[in-house]
Every structure is written in C-alpha cells, then in structure tokens.
Tab-separated table of C-alpha atoms in Angstrom:
chain	number	residue	atom	x	y	z
A	1	UNK	CA	-52.591	-16.700	-17.008
A	2	UNK	CA	-53.365	-18.062	-13.457
A	3	UNK	CA	-55.743	-21.056	-12.954
A	4	UNK	CA	-57.354	-22.471	-9.925
A	5	UNK	CA	-58.753	-26.035	-9.728
A	6	UNK	CA	-61.177	-27.510	-7.215
A	7	UNK	CA	-61.363	-31.041	-7.944
A	8	UNK	CA	-64.246	-32.020	-5.661
A	9	UNK	CA	-67.483	-30.728	-7.090
A	10	UNK	CA	-69.410	-32.032	-4.033
A	11	UNK	CA	-68.689	-33.232	-0.521
A	12	UNK	CA	-70.537	-34.079	2.564
A	13	UNK	CA	-69.695	-34.337	6.283
A	14	UNK	CA	-71.379	-35.367	9.400
A	15	UNK	CA	-72.124	-32.643	11.895
A	16	UNK	CA	-69.333	-32.232	14.288
A	17	UNK	CA	-66.739	-33.970	12.197
A	18	UNK	CA	-63.871	-32.456	10.162
A	19	UNK	CA	-63.788	-31.998	6.397
A	20	UNK	CA	-61.096	-30.799	4.081
A	21	UNK	CA	-61.641	-29.117	0.633
A	22	UNK	CA	-58.998	-29.227	-1.865
A	23	UNK	CA	-57.618	-26.390	-4.186
A	24	UNK	CA	-54.664	-26.292	-6.490
A	25	UNK	CA	-53.339	-23.325	-8.440
A	26	UNK	CA	-51.097	-22.693	-11.290
A	27	UNK	CA	-48.778	-19.432	-11.450
A	28	UNK	CA	-45.293	-18.655	-12.347
A	29	UNK	CA	-45.255	-15.839	-9.887
A	30	UNK	CA	-44.031	-15.958	-6.298
A	31	UNK	CA	-46.102	-13.169	-4.533
A	32	UNK	CA	-49.916	-13.685	-4.416
A	33	UNK	CA	-52.803	-14.147	-2.106
A	34	UNK	CA	-55.126	-17.014	-1.848
A	35	UNK	CA	-58.724	-17.073	-0.604
A	36	UNK	CA	-61.539	-19.239	0.520
A	37	UNK	CA	-64.995	-17.758	0.045
A	38	UNK	CA	-68.256	-19.341	1.323
A	39	UNK	CA	-71.584	-18.928	-0.634
A	40	UNK	CA	-74.475	-20.176	1.437
A	41	UNK	CA	-77.936	-20.535	-0.082
A	42	UNK	CA	-78.631	-16.857	0.263
A	43	UNK	CA	-75.959	-16.397	-2.562
A	44	UNK	CA	-73.904	-13.845	-0.646
A	45	UNK	CA	-70.248	-14.173	-1.161
A	46	UNK	CA	-68.387	-14.249	2.401
A	47	UNK	CA	-64.640	-14.286	2.816
A	48	UNK	CA	-63.646	-17.194	5.039
A	49	UNK	CA	-59.992	-16.869	5.136
A	50	UNK	CA	-57.120	-15.364	3.371
A	51	UNK	CA	-53.424	-16.567	2.994
A	52	UNK	CA	-50.412	-14.483	1.818
A	53	UNK	CA	-47.960	-16.521	-0.207
A	54	UNK	CA	-44.938	-15.030	1.434
A	55	UNK	CA	-46.106	-16.168	4.942
A	56	UNK	CA	-45.262	-19.742	5.717
A	57	UNK	CA	-47.533	-19.924	8.604
A	58	UNK	CA	-50.911	-21.367	7.778
A	59	UNK	CA	-53.862	-18.922	8.296
A	60	UNK	CA	-56.600	-19.775	10.819
A	61	UNK	CA	-59.965	-18.317	11.533
A	62	UNK	CA	-61.794	-20.085	14.408
A	63	UNK	CA	-62.853	-23.507	13.071
A	64	UNK	CA	-61.368	-22.804	9.561
A	65	UNK	CA	-57.685	-23.382	8.768
A	66	UNK	CA	-55.741	-23.923	5.620
A	67	UNK	CA	-52.847	-26.072	4.645
A	68	UNK	CA	-50.813	-24.002	2.232
A	69	UNK	CA	-48.071	-25.833	0.320
A	70	UNK	CA	-46.461	-23.301	-1.874
A	71	UNK	CA	-44.040	-25.661	-3.746
A	72	UNK	CA	-46.968	-28.042	-4.471
A	73	UNK	CA	-49.263	-24.959	-5.272
A	74	UNK	CA	-51.844	-26.385	-2.994
A	75	UNK	CA	-54.157	-24.575	-0.718
A	76	UNK	CA	-56.858	-26.843	1.194
A	77	UNK	CA	-59.373	-25.613	3.527
A	78	UNK	CA	-60.049	-27.558	6.831
A	79	UNK	CA	-63.253	-27.243	8.652
A	80	UNK	CA	-63.445	-28.447	12.026
A	81	UNK	CA	-66.368	-29.221	14.179
A	82	UNK	CA	-68.577	-28.871	11.101
A	83	UNK	CA	-71.993	-27.142	11.843
A	84	UNK	CA	-75.141	-27.090	9.701
A	85	UNK	CA	-74.615	-23.437	8.865
A	86	UNK	CA	-71.332	-24.539	7.084
A	87	UNK	CA	-73.513	-25.932	4.271
A	88	UNK	CA	-72.496	-23.826	1.284
A	89	UNK	CA	-70.580	-23.582	-1.881
A	90	UNK	CA	-67.002	-22.922	-1.194
A	91	UNK	CA	-64.643	-21.115	-3.806
A	92	UNK	CA	-61.017	-20.972	-3.707
A	93	UNK	CA	-59.608	-17.748	-5.315
A	94	UNK	CA	-56.198	-16.368	-6.236
A	95	UNK	CA	-54.897	-12.845	-6.943
A	96	UNK	CA	-51.371	-11.508	-7.618
A	97	UNK	CA	-50.040	-9.024	-5.309
A	98	UNK	CA	-48.967	-5.563	-5.897
A	99	UNK	CA	-49.484	-2.711	-8.558
A	100	UNK	CA	-51.511	-3.622	-11.591
A	101	UNK	CA	-53.032	-6.691	-10.045
A	102	UNK	CA	-56.765	-6.531	-10.421
A	103	UNK	CA	-58.004	-9.938	-11.303
A	104	UNK	CA	-59.369	-12.366	-8.726
A	105	UNK	CA	-59.472	-15.907	-10.298
A	106	UNK	CA	-61.899	-18.317	-8.936
A	107	UNK	CA	-62.153	-22.216	-8.945
A	108	UNK	CA	-65.298	-23.811	-10.076
A	109	UNK	CA	-66.391	-24.463	-6.532
A	110	UNK	CA	-67.140	-27.322	-4.091
A	111	UNK	CA	-70.688	-27.795	-2.750
A	112	UNK	CA	-70.414	-28.916	0.930
A	113	UNK	CA	-73.393	-30.513	2.664
A	114	UNK	CA	-73.293	-30.890	6.451
A	115	UNK	CA	-75.451	-33.830	7.487
A	116	UNK	CA	-77.250	-33.682	10.868
B	1	UNK	CA	-72.970	0.309	6.944
B	2	UNK	CA	-70.407	-0.476	4.340
B	3	UNK	CA	-71.904	-2.245	1.423
B	4	UNK	CA	-72.361	-2.886	-2.197
B	5	UNK	CA	-75.770	-2.742	-3.592
B	6	UNK	CA	-77.207	-4.074	-6.771
B	7	UNK	CA	-80.614	-3.554	-8.471
B	8	UNK	CA	-82.512	-5.284	-9.554
B	9	UNK	CA	-81.976	-8.430	-7.489
B	10	UNK	CA	-84.197	-10.460	-9.879
B	11	UNK	CA	-84.855	-9.942	-13.622
B	12	UNK	CA	-86.697	-11.660	-16.375
B	13	UNK	CA	-86.363	-10.163	-19.779
B	14	UNK	CA	-86.641	-11.128	-23.493
B	15	UNK	CA	-83.944	-11.504	-26.082
B	16	UNK	CA	-82.772	-8.263	-27.472
B	17	UNK	CA	-84.328	-5.842	-24.837
B	18	UNK	CA	-81.676	-3.640	-23.436
B	19	UNK	CA	-81.109	-3.715	-19.716
B	20	UNK	CA	-78.883	-2.182	-17.134
B	21	UNK	CA	-77.915	-3.648	-13.819
B	22	UNK	CA	-76.829	-0.933	-11.313
B	23	UNK	CA	-74.049	-1.288	-8.776
B	24	UNK	CA	-73.293	1.173	-6.064
B	25	UNK	CA	-70.702	1.069	-3.187
B	26	UNK	CA	-70.459	3.540	-0.137
B	27	UNK	CA	-66.873	2.870	0.723
B	28	UNK	CA	-65.044	5.240	-1.655
B	29	UNK	CA	-63.393	2.210	-3.253
B	30	UNK	CA	-61.293	2.816	-6.330
B	31	UNK	CA	-61.610	-0.673	-7.868
B	32	UNK	CA	-65.016	-2.269	-8.933
B	33	UNK	CA	-65.764	-5.362	-10.999
B	34	UNK	CA	-68.442	-7.540	-12.397
B	35	UNK	CA	-68.613	-11.381	-12.329
B	36	UNK	CA	-70.987	-13.871	-13.562
B	37	UNK	CA	-71.623	-17.061	-11.850
B	38	UNK	CA	-72.780	-20.290	-13.696
B	39	UNK	CA	-73.257	-23.938	-12.355
B	40	UNK	CA	-69.890	-25.781	-12.764
B	41	UNK	CA	-67.948	-22.766	-13.908
B	42	UNK	CA	-67.488	-20.673	-10.688
B	43	UNK	CA	-67.206	-16.944	-10.877
B	44	UNK	CA	-65.856	-15.427	-14.037
B	45	UNK	CA	-64.898	-11.813	-14.340
B	46	UNK	CA	-66.734	-9.748	-16.987
B	47	UNK	CA	-65.148	-6.142	-16.665
B	48	UNK	CA	-63.354	-4.298	-13.924
B	49	UNK	CA	-62.506	-0.620	-13.438
B	50	UNK	CA	-59.534	0.835	-11.654
B	51	UNK	CA	-60.983	4.191	-11.129
B	52	UNK	CA	-63.303	6.722	-12.724
B	53	UNK	CA	-63.236	6.435	-16.586
B	54	UNK	CA	-60.832	3.551	-16.334
B	55	UNK	CA	-62.180	0.173	-17.327
B	56	UNK	CA	-60.852	-3.085	-18.782
B	57	UNK	CA	-62.146	-6.501	-20.041
B	58	UNK	CA	-62.103	-9.486	-17.848
B	59	UNK	CA	-62.420	-13.016	-19.104
B	60	UNK	CA	-65.894	-12.989	-20.445
B	61	UNK	CA	-66.785	-9.421	-21.752
B	62	UNK	CA	-68.458	-10.333	-24.916
B	63	UNK	CA	-72.052	-8.901	-25.046
B	64	UNK	CA	-71.605	-6.698	-22.030
B	65	UNK	CA	-70.663	-2.949	-21.609
B	66	UNK	CA	-69.691	-0.966	-18.397
B	67	UNK	CA	-69.052	2.705	-17.562
B	68	UNK	CA	-67.522	4.420	-14.636
B	69	UNK	CA	-68.514	7.979	-14.580
B	70	UNK	CA	-68.701	8.249	-10.809
B	71	UNK	CA	-66.591	6.410	-8.291
B	72	UNK	CA	-69.453	4.885	-6.363
B	73	UNK	CA	-71.283	3.541	-9.363
B	74	UNK	CA	-70.443	0.806	-11.971
B	75	UNK	CA	-73.446	-0.194	-14.100
B	76	UNK	CA	-73.500	-3.326	-16.138
B	77	UNK	CA	-75.235	-2.985	-19.429
B	78	UNK	CA	-76.689	-5.642	-21.764
B	79	UNK	CA	-77.485	-3.964	-25.072
B	80	UNK	CA	-78.931	-7.028	-26.721
B	81	UNK	CA	-79.317	-9.786	-24.063
B	82	UNK	CA	-79.350	-13.408	-25.265
B	83	UNK	CA	-80.276	-16.633	-23.486
B	84	UNK	CA	-76.738	-17.505	-22.880
B	85	UNK	CA	-76.304	-14.473	-20.617
B	86	UNK	CA	-78.859	-16.051	-18.145
B	87	UNK	CA	-76.786	-16.152	-15.087
B	88	UNK	CA	-76.118	-14.867	-11.507
B	89	UNK	CA	-74.235	-11.547	-11.466
B	90	UNK	CA	-71.997	-10.072	-8.835
B	91	UNK	CA	-70.718	-6.645	-8.453
B	92	UNK	CA	-67.668	-6.186	-6.151
B	93	UNK	CA	-65.406	-3.368	-4.901
B	94	UNK	CA	-62.278	-2.821	-2.878
B	95	UNK	CA	-59.790	-0.339	-2.217
B	96	UNK	CA	-56.486	-0.921	-3.969
B	97	UNK	CA	-54.631	-3.570	-5.857
B	98	UNK	CA	-53.554	-7.120	-5.100
B	99	UNK	CA	-55.120	-9.027	-2.202
B	100	UNK	CA	-54.193	-6.971	0.778
B	101	UNK	CA	-57.621	-5.226	0.876
B	102	UNK	CA	-60.859	-7.113	1.347
B	103	UNK	CA	-63.075	-7.406	-1.652
B	104	UNK	CA	-66.856	-6.796	-0.896
B	105	UNK	CA	-69.494	-8.410	-2.917
B	106	UNK	CA	-72.983	-7.298	-3.803
B	107	UNK	CA	-75.968	-9.500	-3.002
B	108	UNK	CA	-76.049	-10.750	-6.636
B	109	UNK	CA	-78.676	-10.265	-9.593
B	110	UNK	CA	-80.354	-13.169	-11.017
B	111	UNK	CA	-80.993	-12.592	-14.613
B	112	UNK	CA	-83.153	-14.828	-16.958
B	113	UNK	CA	-83.177	-14.223	-20.701
B	114	UNK	CA	-86.049	-15.722	-22.523
C-alpha cells in the first residue's frame, strides 16, 4: 500500500516571502502521479499542481512549483511571493498510473498561514 | 458548469437515525468516490465506484453503504450513524483511471452525530 507523509502540521510565512511545504511518499511502483491540493477556509478542494513521475521536469503553475525527487520519494511544494489568499490547508496526494488504479491517497495536511 | 453537488451541506442527527448524503455529477464521469476528512488525519477514502453497479471499499468503509444505480449519482448511506462518524465528507468524480484526469470534488457535507 502507498503512504503519503506530510511532516509539517502547521507553517507560517510572511506575505511576499517564499515557503516550502514538504511531502514524502512510499511506493514500490515506478509510474504514478503526485498532486498538491489546497483547501481554503471554504473547505473546497482545489487542485494546485500535478506531477507525473515519468517526467523529470518539475511542474510549475504560476507562483507554485514543485521539487520532485523520485529517488528520494520526495515531492515538496514551493509557494513564491506568498499572498493572503494562500492561507489554507495543503494536502499532498498520490495515485498509481494506469488501468485499475482508483485510489487517491492523501497526506494528513499542512496548515499554512500567510501573515500580513 | 461542470460540477459535483452534495446535499445536504450541513446535517445534525442523532445516533441510530438512518441518513443519506446525495452526490451528483454532470460530467458523465465513470469514476466516483467518497472521502471523509478528520482533523490530523487528512482525507481517507470510504468507497469508490468504477461505473454503474460497480463499487468497492476504500480504507474506512465500516458503517457506510453506497449504491451506483445511475452514472451521475453516488449516494452515501449511514444506516445507523454513530458519533465517530461525525466528520466532513467529500464526494469526488473523474473520468478514467490513474492520475491523468482531473478529479473534481464536491463542496463537502459537514455531519454531526449526537
């Protein structure tokens, strides 16, 4: 079974600064996808970024980027120029690729507070 | 607008009183699932469905039932709710397997069982 670990229950960052959220995972498979989801106070789950394991290039979406280290099974999220609207819970998630893969496994989350 | 809807959004009930949380998607997605979210535990999958009449257990299925009689609907049934089922519940859907397709989440249902 796959596991996802987020070791930072809470973090804070000053507005306009950069923050990195950590995520590690455990799997014996080589083809999979990794995700970061954002959950603001509204509780809506919002996909922030997706990384395909077979791609060496790190995914980037505007101010959000990842550092994907496949050998180390590490998938951290970097938020640049932090904004007040980035205040949220952030969940790292994992799913295997291909046929028969249905289960999205989540970490326990990191609560990020952006301080004015 | 592509969306997943859940009803009710908030529910307070008492132990043992059967309840159903409805979930509907308008994207013709094959795959649907239910999660519960608890503080410090993240989201855990309760049940999932690969298509009509095809369902399977997730990580925490005890105390829950589901059905998939139509492609668009995937209700979650608590036949005898207990206080340990107090939680925030999410329904989700996507088209296909693996991670290539985006998974859409409903807005969540907050359940309190007294």
